[in-house]
């Protein structure tokens, strides 16, 4: 009985340590989204709009704590991001559906076009990759905001 009590107490102390505010405060929230650069570059192979790429690269390097300070509140920013993610998911699904409908290989991966090609398929595939890139950044930013919120940022 004493052994069981000791084990239970040990587990209780471990659980308390793992879920206490002090343990949560030690969580490292990302300061930028630069860790996404490689994944973003892979998506950029399907995007030819230079301004979009430039903007997204600057977003990945931007300071998240500074963005939080500039925003009207972390909750409002999180709500906006959730809506934006939903919108981009719809754009991505729509573009995927349309591109596959006109594709020679509807079951395979969507193939990015070379720059001079200006067909409906190419424009749709580019929109698909832009939506995926936007959502990659938006989801990571939302996750970072949730982390900062757990640490007490308002």
Coordinates of C-alpha atoms in Angstrom, one line a residue:
X1 CA 0.0 0.0 0.0
X2 CA 2.8 2.4 0.9
X3 CA 4.5 1.6 -2.4
X4 CA 1.3 2.4 -4.4
X5 CA 0.9 5.6 -2.4
X6 CA 4.5 6.6 -3.2
X7 CA 4.0 5.9 -6.9
X8 CA 0.7 7.8 -7.0
X9 CA 2.4 10.7 -5.2
X10 CA 5.3 10.6 -7.6
X11 CA 3.0 10.6 -10.6
X12 CA 0.9 13.5 -9.1
X13 CA 4.1 15.6 -8.5
X14 CA 5.2 14.8 -12.1
X15 CA 1.8 15.8 -13.5
X16 CA 1.8 19.0 -11.4
X17 CA 5.3 19.9 -12.7
X18 CA 4.3 19.3 -16.3
X19 CA 1.1 21.2 -16.2
X20 CA 1.9 24.0 -13.8
X21 CA 2.2 27.6 -15.0
X22 CA 5.9 27.5 -14.3
X23 CA 6.4 24.6 -16.6
X24 CA 4.2 26.2 -19.3
X25 CA 6.1 29.5 -19.0
X26 CA 9.2 27.7 -20.0
X27 CA 7.6 26.8 -23.4
X28 CA 9.6 28.5 -26.1
X29 CA 7.4 30.4 -28.5
X30 CA 8.9 31.2 -31.9
X31 CA 10.1 34.7 -32.4
X32 CA 9.8 34.4 -36.2
X33 CA 8.5 31.9 -38.7
X34 CA 11.9 31.5 -40.4
X35 CA 11.8 27.8 -39.6
X36 CA 9.3 27.5 -42.5
X37 CA 11.7 28.8 -45.1
X38 CA 12.5 25.5 -46.7
X39 CA 8.9 24.3 -46.8
X40 CA 7.9 27.7 -48.2
X41 CA 10.6 27.6 -50.9
X42 CA 9.2 24.2 -52.1
X43 CA 5.7 25.8 -52.5
X44 CA 7.2 28.8 -54.3
X45 CA 8.2 26.5 -57.2
X46 CA 4.5 26.8 -58.2
X47 CA 4.3 30.6 -57.7
X48 CA 5.6 33.1 -60.2
X49 CA 4.3 36.3 -58.6
X50 CA 7.4 38.0 -57.3
X51 CA 5.6 40.4 -55.0
X52 CA 3.8 37.4 -53.3
X53 CA 7.1 35.6 -52.7
X54 CA 8.8 38.7 -51.5
X55 CA 5.9 39.5 -49.1
X56 CA 5.8 35.9 -47.8
X57 CA 9.6 35.8 -47.2
X58 CA 9.4 39.1 -45.2
X59 CA 6.5 37.6 -43.2
X60 CA 8.7 34.6 -42.3
X61 CA 11.4 37.0 -41.0
X62 CA 9.0 39.4 -39.1
X63 CA 9.1 39.5 -35.3
X64 CA 6.1 37.8 -33.8
X65 CA 6.3 39.7 -30.4
X66 CA 6.5 43.0 -32.3
X67 CA 3.4 42.0 -34.4
X68 CA 1.6 41.2 -31.2
X69 CA 2.4 44.6 -29.7
X70 CA 1.2 46.3 -32.9
X71 CA -2.1 44.3 -33.1
X72 CA -5.4 45.3 -31.5
X73 CA -5.2 42.3 -29.3
X74 CA -4.0 38.7 -29.6
X75 CA -7.6 37.3 -29.4
X76 CA -8.7 39.5 -32.3
X77 CA -5.6 38.5 -34.4
X78 CA -6.3 34.9 -33.7
X79 CA -9.9 35.2 -34.7
X80 CA -8.9 36.9 -37.9
X81 CA -6.3 34.2 -38.7
X82 CA -8.9 31.4 -38.2
X83 CA -11.2 33.1 -40.7
X84 CA -8.3 33.7 -43.1
X85 CA -7.3 30.0 -42.9
X86 CA -10.8 28.9 -43.6
X87 CA -10.9 31.2 -46.6
X88 CA -7.6 30.0 -48.0
X89 CA -8.6 26.4 -47.5
X90 CA -11.7 27.1 -49.7
X91 CA -9.4 28.7 -52.3
X92 CA -7.0 25.8 -52.2
X93 CA -9.8 23.2 -52.6
X94 CA -11.5 25.1 -55.4
X95 CA -8.2 25.6 -57.3
X96 CA -7.3 21.9 -56.8
X97 CA -10.7 20.8 -58.1
X98 CA -10.6 23.1 -61.1
X99 CA -7.0 22.2 -62.0
X100 CA -7.7 18.5 -61.7
X101 CA -10.8 18.8 -63.9
X102 CA -8.8 20.2 -66.8
X103 CA -5.6 18.2 -66.1
X104 CA -4.2 15.4 -68.2
X105 CA -3.3 13.6 -65.0
X106 CA -6.1 14.3 -62.5
X107 CA -4.9 11.8 -59.9
X108 CA -1.3 12.9 -59.8
X109 CA 0.2 15.9 -58.1
X110 CA -0.5 19.3 -59.5
X111 CA 2.5 20.3 -61.7
X112 CA 3.6 24.0 -61.6
X113 CA 3.9 25.6 -65.0
X114 CA 6.8 27.4 -66.5
X115 CA 6.5 31.3 -66.3
X116 CA 5.5 32.2 -69.9
X117 CA 2.6 29.8 -69.8
X118 CA -0.6 31.8 -69.2
X119 CA -3.3 29.1 -69.4
X120 CA -6.3 28.7 -67.1
X121 CA -4.7 25.5 -65.7
X122 CA -1.4 27.4 -64.9
X123 CA -3.2 30.3 -63.3
X124 CA -5.3 27.9 -61.2
X125 CA -2.3 25.9 -60.1
X126 CA -0.5 29.0 -59.1
X127 CA -3.5 30.1 -57.0
X128 CA -3.4 26.7 -55.4
X129 CA 0.2 27.0 -54.4
X130 CA -0.3 30.6 -53.2
X131 CA -3.2 29.4 -50.9
X132 CA -1.0 26.6 -49.6
X133 CA 1.8 29.0 -48.9
X134 CA -0.5 31.5 -47.2
X135 CA -2.0 28.8 -45.0
X136 CA 1.4 27.4 -44.1
X137 CA 2.4 30.9 -42.7
X138 CA -1.1 31.6 -41.2
X139 CA -1.3 28.3 -39.3
X140 CA 2.2 28.7 -38.0
X141 CA 1.5 32.2 -36.9
X142 CA -1.8 31.1 -35.2
X143 CA 0.1 28.4 -33.4
X144 CA 2.7 31.0 -32.3
X145 CA 0.0 33.3 -31.1
X146 CA -1.6 30.5 -29.1
X147 CA 1.8 29.9 -27.5
X148 CA 2.2 33.6 -26.6
X149 CA -1.3 33.7 -25.2
X150 CA -0.5 30.8 -22.9
X151 CA 2.4 32.8 -21.6
X152 CA 0.1 35.7 -20.7
X153 CA 0.3 38.0 -23.8
X154 CA -3.0 39.9 -24.3

